[in-house]
XYZ file of C-alpha atoms in Angstrom:
462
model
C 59.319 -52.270 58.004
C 58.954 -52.943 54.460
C 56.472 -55.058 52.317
C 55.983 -57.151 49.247
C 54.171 -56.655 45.401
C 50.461 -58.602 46.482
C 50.669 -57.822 50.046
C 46.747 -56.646 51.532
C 47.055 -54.205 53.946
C 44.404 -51.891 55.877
C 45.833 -48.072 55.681
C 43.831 -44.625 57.145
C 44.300 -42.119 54.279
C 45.569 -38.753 56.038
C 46.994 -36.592 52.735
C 46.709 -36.720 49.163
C 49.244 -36.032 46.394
C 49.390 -33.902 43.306
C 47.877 -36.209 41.304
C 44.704 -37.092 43.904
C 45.793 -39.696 45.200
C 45.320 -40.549 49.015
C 48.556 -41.075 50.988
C 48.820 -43.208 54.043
C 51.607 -44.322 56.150
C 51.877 -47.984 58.158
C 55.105 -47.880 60.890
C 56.224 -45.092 59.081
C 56.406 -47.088 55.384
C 54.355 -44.493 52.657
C 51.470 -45.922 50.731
C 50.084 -43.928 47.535
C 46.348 -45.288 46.863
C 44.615 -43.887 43.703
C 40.867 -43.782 44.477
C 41.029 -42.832 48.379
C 40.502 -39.364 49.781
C 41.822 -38.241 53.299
C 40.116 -39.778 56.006
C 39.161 -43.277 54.368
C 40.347 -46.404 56.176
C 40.839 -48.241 53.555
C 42.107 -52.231 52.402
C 44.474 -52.370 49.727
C 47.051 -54.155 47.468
C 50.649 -53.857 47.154
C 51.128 -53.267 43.128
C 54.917 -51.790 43.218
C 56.984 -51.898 46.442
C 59.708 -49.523 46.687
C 62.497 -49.512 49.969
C 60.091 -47.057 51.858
C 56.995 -46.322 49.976
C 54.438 -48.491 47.757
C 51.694 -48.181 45.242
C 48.369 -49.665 45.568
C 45.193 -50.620 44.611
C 42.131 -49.997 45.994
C 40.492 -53.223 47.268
C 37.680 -51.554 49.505
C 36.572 -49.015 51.895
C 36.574 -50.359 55.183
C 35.227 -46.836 56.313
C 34.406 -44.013 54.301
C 35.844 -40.416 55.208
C 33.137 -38.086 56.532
C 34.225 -35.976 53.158
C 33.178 -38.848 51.125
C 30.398 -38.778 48.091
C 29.156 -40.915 45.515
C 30.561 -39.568 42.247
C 28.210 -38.130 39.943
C 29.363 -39.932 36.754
C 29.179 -43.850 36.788
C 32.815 -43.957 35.439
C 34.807 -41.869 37.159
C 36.818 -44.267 38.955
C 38.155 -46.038 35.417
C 38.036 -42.767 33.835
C 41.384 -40.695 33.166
C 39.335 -37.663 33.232
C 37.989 -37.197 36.583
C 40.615 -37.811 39.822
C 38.157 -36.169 42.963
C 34.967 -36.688 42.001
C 34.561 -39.123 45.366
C 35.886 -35.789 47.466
C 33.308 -33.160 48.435
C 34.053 -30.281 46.391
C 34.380 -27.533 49.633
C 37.329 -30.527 50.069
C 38.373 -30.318 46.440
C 38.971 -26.171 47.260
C 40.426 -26.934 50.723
C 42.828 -29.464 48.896
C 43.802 -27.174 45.926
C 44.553 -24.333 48.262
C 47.025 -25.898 50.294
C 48.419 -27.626 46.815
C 49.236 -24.234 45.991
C 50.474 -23.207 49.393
C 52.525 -26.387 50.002
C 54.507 -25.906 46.708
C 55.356 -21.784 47.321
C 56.552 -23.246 51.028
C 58.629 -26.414 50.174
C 59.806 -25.135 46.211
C 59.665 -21.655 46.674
C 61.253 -21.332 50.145
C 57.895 -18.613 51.322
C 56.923 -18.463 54.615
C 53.922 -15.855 55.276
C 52.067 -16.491 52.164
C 49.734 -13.248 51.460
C 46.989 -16.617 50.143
C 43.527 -15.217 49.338
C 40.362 -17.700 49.549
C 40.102 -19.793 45.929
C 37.236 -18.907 43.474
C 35.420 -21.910 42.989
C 32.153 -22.437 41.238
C 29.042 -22.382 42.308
C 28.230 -25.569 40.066
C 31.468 -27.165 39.314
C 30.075 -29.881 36.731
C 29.168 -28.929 32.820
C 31.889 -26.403 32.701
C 33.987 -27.567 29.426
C 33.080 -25.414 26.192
C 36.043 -28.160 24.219
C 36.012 -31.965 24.221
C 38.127 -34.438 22.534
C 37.056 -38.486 22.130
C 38.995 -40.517 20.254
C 36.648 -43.333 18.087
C 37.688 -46.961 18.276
C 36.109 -49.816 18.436
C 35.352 -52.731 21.271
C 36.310 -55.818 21.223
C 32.416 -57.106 19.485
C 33.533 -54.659 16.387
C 31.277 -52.420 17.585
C 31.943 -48.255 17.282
C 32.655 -46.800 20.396
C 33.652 -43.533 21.881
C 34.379 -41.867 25.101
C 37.808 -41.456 26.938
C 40.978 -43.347 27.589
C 41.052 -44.904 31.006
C 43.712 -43.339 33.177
C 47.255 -44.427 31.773
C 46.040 -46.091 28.687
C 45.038 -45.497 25.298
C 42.155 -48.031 26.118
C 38.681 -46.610 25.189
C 36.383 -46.622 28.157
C 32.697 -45.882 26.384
C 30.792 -43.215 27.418
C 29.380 -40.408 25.906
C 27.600 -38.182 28.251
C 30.905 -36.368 30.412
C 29.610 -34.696 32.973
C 31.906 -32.301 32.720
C 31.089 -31.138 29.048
C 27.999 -29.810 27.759
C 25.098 -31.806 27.823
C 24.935 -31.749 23.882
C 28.070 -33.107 22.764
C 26.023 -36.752 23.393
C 23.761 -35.698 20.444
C 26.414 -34.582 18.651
C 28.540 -37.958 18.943
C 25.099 -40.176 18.522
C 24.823 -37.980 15.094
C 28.291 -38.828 14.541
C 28.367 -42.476 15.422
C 24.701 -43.229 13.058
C 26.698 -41.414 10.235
C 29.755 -43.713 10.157
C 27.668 -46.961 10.745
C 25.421 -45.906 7.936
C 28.077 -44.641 5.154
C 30.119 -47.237 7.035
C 33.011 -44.647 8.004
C 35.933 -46.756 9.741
C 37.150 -45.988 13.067
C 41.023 -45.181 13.350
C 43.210 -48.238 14.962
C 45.809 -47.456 16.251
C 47.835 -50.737 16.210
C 47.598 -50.913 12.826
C 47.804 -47.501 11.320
C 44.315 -47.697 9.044
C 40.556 -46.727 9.562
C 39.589 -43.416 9.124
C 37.956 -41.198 12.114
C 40.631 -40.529 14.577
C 38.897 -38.172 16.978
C 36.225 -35.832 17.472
C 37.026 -32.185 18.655
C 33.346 -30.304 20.018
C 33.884 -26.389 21.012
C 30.813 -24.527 22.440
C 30.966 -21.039 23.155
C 28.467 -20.547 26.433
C 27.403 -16.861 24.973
C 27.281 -17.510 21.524
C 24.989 -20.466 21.973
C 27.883 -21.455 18.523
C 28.739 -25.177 18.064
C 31.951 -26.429 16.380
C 32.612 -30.144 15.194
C 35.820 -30.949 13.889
C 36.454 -34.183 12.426
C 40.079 -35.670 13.187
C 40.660 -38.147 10.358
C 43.544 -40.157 9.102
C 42.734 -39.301 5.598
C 42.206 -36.179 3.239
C 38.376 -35.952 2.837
C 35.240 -38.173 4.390
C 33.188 -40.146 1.981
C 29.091 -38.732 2.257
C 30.376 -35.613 4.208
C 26.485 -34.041 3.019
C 25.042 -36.811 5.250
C 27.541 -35.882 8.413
C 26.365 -32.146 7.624
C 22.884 -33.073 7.105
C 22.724 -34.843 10.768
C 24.940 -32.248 12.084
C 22.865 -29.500 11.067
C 19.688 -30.624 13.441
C 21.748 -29.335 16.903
C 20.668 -25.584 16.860
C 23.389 -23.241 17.222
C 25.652 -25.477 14.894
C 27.845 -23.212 13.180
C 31.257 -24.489 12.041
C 31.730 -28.690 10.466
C 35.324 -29.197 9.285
C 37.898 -31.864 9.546
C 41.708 -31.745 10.727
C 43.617 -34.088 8.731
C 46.186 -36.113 10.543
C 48.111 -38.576 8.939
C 50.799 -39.365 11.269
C 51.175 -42.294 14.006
C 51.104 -39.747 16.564
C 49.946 -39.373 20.207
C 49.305 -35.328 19.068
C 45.575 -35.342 18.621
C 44.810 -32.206 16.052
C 46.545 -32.363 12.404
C 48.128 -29.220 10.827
C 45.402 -28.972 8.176
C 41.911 -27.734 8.715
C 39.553 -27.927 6.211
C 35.908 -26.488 6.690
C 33.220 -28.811 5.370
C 30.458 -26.623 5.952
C 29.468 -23.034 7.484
C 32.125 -20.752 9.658
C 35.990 -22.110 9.730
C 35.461 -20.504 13.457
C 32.748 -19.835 16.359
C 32.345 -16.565 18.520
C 32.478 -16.483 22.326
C 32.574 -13.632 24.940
C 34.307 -13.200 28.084
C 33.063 -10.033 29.874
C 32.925 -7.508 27.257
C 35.649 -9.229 24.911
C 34.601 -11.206 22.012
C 36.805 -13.893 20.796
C 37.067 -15.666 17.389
C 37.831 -19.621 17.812
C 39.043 -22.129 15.314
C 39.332 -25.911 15.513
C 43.719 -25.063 17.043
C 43.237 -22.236 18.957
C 44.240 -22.328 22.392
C 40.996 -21.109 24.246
C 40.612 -21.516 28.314
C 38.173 -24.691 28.809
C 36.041 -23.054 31.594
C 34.614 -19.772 30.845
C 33.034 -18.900 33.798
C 35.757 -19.459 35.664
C 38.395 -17.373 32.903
C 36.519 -14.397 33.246
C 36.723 -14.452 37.288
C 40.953 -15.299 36.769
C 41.212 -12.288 33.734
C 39.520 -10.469 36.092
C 41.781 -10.881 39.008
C 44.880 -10.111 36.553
C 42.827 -7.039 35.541
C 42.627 -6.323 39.502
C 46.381 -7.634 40.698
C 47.722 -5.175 37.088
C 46.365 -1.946 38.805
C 45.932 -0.203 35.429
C 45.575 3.528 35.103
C 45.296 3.920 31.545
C 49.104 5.260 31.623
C 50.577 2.036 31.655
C 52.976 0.074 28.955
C 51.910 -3.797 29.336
C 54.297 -6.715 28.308
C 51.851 -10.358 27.803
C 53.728 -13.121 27.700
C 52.381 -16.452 26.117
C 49.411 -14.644 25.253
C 47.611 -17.230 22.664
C 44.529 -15.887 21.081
C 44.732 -12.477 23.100
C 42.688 -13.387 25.774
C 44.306 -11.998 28.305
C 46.193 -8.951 26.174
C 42.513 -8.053 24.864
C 41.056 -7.408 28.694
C 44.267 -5.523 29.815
C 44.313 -3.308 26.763
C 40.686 -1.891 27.976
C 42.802 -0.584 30.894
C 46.180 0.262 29.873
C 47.758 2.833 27.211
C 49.785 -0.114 24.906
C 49.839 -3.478 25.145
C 52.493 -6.286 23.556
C 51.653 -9.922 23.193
C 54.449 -12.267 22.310
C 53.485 -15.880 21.319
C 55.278 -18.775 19.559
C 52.386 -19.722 17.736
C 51.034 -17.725 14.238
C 48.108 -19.357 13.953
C 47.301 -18.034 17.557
C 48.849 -14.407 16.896
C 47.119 -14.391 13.868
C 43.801 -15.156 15.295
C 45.037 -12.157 18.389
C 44.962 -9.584 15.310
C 41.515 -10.689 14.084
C 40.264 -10.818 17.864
C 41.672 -7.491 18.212
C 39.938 -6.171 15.243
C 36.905 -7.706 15.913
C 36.863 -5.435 19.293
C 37.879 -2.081 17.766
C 41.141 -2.698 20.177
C 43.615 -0.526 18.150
C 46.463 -0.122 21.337
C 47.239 -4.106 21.309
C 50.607 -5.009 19.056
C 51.775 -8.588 19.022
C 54.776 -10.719 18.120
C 55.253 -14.092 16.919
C 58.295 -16.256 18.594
C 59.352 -17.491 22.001
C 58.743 -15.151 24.618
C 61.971 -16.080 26.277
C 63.893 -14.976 23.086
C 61.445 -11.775 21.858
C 61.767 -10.147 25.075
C 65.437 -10.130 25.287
C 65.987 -9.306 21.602
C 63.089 -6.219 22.369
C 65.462 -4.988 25.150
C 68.730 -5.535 23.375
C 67.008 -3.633 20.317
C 65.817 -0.919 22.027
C 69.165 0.007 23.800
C 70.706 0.180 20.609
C 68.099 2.701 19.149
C 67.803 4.401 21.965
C 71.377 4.818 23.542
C 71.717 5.801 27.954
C 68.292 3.980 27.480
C 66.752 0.855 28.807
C 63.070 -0.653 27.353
C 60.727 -0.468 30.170
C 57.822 -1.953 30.763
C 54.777 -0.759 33.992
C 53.556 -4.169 34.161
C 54.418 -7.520 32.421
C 51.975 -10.067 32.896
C 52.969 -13.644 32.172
C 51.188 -16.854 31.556
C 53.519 -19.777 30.421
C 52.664 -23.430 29.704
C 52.807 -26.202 32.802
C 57.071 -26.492 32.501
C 56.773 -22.460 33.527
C 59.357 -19.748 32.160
C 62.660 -20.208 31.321
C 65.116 -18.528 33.681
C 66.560 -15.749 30.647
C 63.479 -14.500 30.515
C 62.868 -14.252 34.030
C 65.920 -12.001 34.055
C 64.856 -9.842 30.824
C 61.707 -9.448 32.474
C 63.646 -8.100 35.553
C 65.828 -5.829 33.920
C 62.973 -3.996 32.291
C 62.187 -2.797 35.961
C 58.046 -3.456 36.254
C 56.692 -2.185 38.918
C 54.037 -5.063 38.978
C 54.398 -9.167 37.700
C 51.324 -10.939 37.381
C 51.532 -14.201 36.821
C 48.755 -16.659 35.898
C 49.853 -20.304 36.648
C 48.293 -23.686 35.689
C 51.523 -25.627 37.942
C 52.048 -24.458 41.339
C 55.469 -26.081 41.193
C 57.408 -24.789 38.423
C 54.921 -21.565 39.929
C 57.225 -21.910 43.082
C 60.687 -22.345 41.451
C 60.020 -19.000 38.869
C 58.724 -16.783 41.793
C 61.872 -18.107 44.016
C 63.692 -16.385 41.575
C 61.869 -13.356 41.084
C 62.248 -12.780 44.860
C 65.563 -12.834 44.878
C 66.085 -10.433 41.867
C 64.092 -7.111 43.907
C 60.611 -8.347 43.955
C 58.228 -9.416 46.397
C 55.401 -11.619 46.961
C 52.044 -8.955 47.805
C 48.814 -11.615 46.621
C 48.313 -15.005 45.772
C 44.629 -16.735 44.849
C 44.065 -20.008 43.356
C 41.059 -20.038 40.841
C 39.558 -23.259 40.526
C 39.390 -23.747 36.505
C 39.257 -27.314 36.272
C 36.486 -28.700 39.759
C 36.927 -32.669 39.676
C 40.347 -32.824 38.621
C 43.856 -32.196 40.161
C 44.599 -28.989 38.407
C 44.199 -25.634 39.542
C 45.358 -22.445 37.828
C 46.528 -19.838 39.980
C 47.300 -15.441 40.210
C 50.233 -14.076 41.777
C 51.121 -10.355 42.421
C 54.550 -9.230 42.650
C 55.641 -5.980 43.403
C 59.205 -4.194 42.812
C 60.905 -3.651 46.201
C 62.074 0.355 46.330
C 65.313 0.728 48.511
């Protein structure tokens, strides 16, 4: 049985995808409805029919799962922000759990998965210490900003996310009264002109700091005293700048900051580490939940104080900075200098003086690092006790799996934001002399689709 583009159907939702959406089947033909959680019965519309599966629209519930609720925010459906706020959030854990456990079984080829219970929070909405809204304007002229509506570049308006800080509407009011007062112009797109592109808000949740950075399509902002004036009523504000962008790009952030007014950077804390952020540095979106996943690396690294620690993809530190508390020397490798740069001063900053990092791919510093030290040290191999390794969503690439390998850890940690390409690296791992001894999902992102995730591996010891 197949059917058409238009066609209404009536489908029970019994899984959901990696994306959120609910998944139901009719004589065996697959429907994938955005919108739906498991257990809806659901009416729908054919949008794209494919020889045994479909997309569709939501039409209406017919009857709502038991797991069910009425979103918090008033756009979440349109919004590309939010893809379970309809699911009860014990269901948003259950789902994220088995995400993670579903991808190590079908990718990864693991049976027996040592899974511990997810860390979720105990409040999963105001979490975000970063926001970015682009500024446009509707179709009345007016200034707008808020989010792009899933799969668009469409601005849906709407200023208070419930999953930022409760502030950042102030902030973009302030913002907003500034530009239609000095009459600022809005970036367009289409056409390349207009000035404000985006606005970038940081927060750091024990500082109490605020950060605005002004994305503009220009060098400088006319009247920047009365942006700075306005600005400077939210207490705790502490940095005003402006990225300068120039390019018809999709990449938010331009290569140039410049700092209008106070601190280029603001201060945060996780557990006893301070951290300096600027307007580009890579900095985990959820505290409260980084300091529960640092902690379980901290836990799954089994440091002694003896220990030599590789940290791959280390950005800012963050991670380096809490292991070096622990271990006797630790190495960072990152591709980015702003980001090792800001690692030194972070370093500093915390009197951390066994903490050494390098600037480059991690897949190509490691191996040159091995191939290095063999040559200065002949009949002798680098070694490292633990390497701990936290690479972007597309995961590592397979030489440095094999570096990391030859270097003979006893103990791989790896922190994960992709369960998939997760799957495929550990896959390997396993069948290079290591094993699979915990795996726990922390819940960094409640209301979305992503979860990050920490994996033990041990060497095996014929």
């Amino acid at each position: 049985m197949s059917y058409q583009k238009n066609d209404i159907l009536t489908v029970t939702i019994e899984d959901m995808g990696h994306d959120g959406e609910g998944i139901g089947k009719i004589e065996g033909y697959t429907l994938f409805v955005k919108d739906t959680v498991i257990g809806d019965e659901a009416e729908v519309k054919i949008m794209k029919a494919k020889k045994t599966y479909a997309y569709a629209r939501l039409v209406r519930i017919v009857k709502p799962s038991p797991h069910r609720v009425k979103p918090v925010c008033p756009v979440a459906r349109p919004c590309g922000g939010c893809q379970l706020q309809m699911l009860d959030y014990q269901e948003q854990l259950r789902f994220k759990e088995n995400k993670i456990r579903n991808n190590l079984q079908r990718i990864g080829g693991f049976s027996n998965i040592p899974m511990e219970p997810i860390a979720g929070m105990e409040y999963p909405f105001r979490y975000r210490n970063k926001a970015q809204f682009p500024v446009g304007k509707d179709r009345d002229g007016r200034l707008i900003t808020g989010f792009y509506a899933g799969r668009t570049h469409q601005i849906m308006e709407n200023r208070n996310c419930f999953l930022g800080v409760e502030e950042n509407e102030t902030i973009l009011n302030l913002i907003l009264s500034w530009m239609e007062e000095c009459r600022v112009t809005a970036y367009d797109e289409t056409t390349g002109k207009g000035l404000v592109r985006h606005v970038l808000i940081r927060y750091g949740f024990t500082s109490g700091e605020y950060m605005v950075c002004l994305v503009v399509n220009g060098k400088q902002v006319p009247e920047k005293e009365k942006l700075i004036e306005k600005l400077c009523t939210v207490p705790g504000m502490t940095s005003i700048s402006i990225s300068i962008n120039q390019e018809q790009t999709n990449v938010i952030m331009g290569n140039t900051v410049r700092t209008l007014w106070g601190q280029s950077y603001i201060t945060d804390s996780i557990g006893e580490v301070k951290y300096q952020i600027s307007p580009l540095s890579f900095y985990q979106v959820n505290p409260r939940q980084t300091k529960k996943l640092y902690e379980l690396a901290l836990e799954y690294a089994g440091l002694t104080g003896e220990e030599t620690v590789w940290d791959l993809y280390c950005g800012i530190g963050t991670i380096s900075l809490f292991l070096a508390k622990k271990a006797k020397k630790v190495y960072g490798v990152e591709i980015v200098p702003d980001a090792i740069r800001d690692a030194k001063q972070n370093a500093a900053l915390n009197g951390i003086k066994n903490a050494e990092f390098f600037v480059g791919k991690a897949e190509e510093i490691l191996p040159e690092y091995y191939e290095d030290y063999a040559k200065e040290h002949p009949g002798e191999n680098a070694h490292a006790d633990v390497i701990v390794v936290d690479p972007p969503r597309k995961g590592c690439e397979e030489s440095l799996l094999e570096t990391m390998v030859q270097m003979q850890p006893e103990r791989i940690v790896y922190v994960s934001c992709d369960s998939a390409t997760l799957a495929r690296d550990l896959k390997v791992l396993c069948g290079k002399g290591y094993e699979l001894v915990r795996v726990r999902g922390v819940d960094q992102f409640p209301m979305t689709c992503h979860v990050e995730c920490v994996v033990l591996m041990s060497r095996v010891t014929k």
